[in-house]
mmCIF file of C-alpha atoms in Angstrom:
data_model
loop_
_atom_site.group_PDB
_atom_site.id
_atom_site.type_symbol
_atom_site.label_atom_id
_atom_site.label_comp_id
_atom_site.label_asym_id
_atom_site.label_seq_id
_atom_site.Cartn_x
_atom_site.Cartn_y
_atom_site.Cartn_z
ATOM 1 C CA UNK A 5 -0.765 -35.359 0.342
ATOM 2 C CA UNK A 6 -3.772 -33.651 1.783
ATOM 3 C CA UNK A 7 -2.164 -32.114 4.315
ATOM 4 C CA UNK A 8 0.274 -30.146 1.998
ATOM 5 C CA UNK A 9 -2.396 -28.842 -0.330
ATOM 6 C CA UNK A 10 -3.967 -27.640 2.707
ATOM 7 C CA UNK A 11 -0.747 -26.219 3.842
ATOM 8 C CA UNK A 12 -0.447 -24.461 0.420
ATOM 9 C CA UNK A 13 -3.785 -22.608 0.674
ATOM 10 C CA UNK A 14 -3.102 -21.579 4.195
ATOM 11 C CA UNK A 15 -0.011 -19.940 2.866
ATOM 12 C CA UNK A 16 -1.717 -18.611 0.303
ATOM 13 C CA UNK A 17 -4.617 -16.787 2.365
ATOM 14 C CA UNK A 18 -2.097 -15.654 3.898
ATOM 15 C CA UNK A 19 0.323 -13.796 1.553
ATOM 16 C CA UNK A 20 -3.230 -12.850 0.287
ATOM 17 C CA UNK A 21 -3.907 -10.682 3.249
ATOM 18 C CA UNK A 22 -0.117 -9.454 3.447
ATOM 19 C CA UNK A 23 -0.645 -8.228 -0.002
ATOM 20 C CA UNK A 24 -4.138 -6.031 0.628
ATOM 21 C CA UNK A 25 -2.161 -4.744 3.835
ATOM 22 C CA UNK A 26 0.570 -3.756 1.870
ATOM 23 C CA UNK A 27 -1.808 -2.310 -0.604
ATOM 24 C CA UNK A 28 -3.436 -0.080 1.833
ATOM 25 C CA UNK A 29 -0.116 1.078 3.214
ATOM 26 C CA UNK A 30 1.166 2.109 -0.011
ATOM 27 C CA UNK A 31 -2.156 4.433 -0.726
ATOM 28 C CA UNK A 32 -1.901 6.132 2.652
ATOM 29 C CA UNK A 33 1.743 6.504 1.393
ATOM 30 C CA UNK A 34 0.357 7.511 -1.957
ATOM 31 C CA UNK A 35 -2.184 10.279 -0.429
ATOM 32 C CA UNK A 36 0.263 11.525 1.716
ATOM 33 C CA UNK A 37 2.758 11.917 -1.243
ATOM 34 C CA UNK A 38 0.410 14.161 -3.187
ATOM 35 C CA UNK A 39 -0.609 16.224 -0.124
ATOM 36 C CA UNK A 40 2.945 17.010 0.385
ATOM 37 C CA UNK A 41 3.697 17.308 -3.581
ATOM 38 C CA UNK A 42 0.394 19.893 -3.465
ATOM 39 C CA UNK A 43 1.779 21.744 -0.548
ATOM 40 C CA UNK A 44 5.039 22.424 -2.224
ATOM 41 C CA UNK A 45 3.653 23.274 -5.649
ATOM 42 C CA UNK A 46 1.472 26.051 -3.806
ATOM 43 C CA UNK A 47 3.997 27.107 -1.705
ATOM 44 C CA UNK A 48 6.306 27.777 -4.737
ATOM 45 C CA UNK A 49 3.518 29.359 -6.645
ATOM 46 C CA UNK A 50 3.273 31.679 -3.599
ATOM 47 C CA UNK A 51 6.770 32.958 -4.166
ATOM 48 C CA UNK A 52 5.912 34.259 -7.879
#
């Protein structure tokens, strides 16, 4: 029985750290998106 709880928290930790991964990817991703989304919005404000 022990050895299943202990399982359980292993798995846990470990989706854990997946998750703040995960999380860190999607803000570069996020960053990068508004960069981009900046670039464009200045590049069309150039044309006017």
């Amino acid at each position: 029985m022990v050895h299943i709880s202990n399982h359980n928290k292993g798995l846990r930790y470990q989706s854990h750290e997946a998750m703040k991964e995960a999380l860190k990817h999607e803000e570069k991703v996020y960053q990068w998106l508004m960069r981009s989304y900046k670039e464009l919005i200045q590049k069309i404000m150039a044309l006017f």
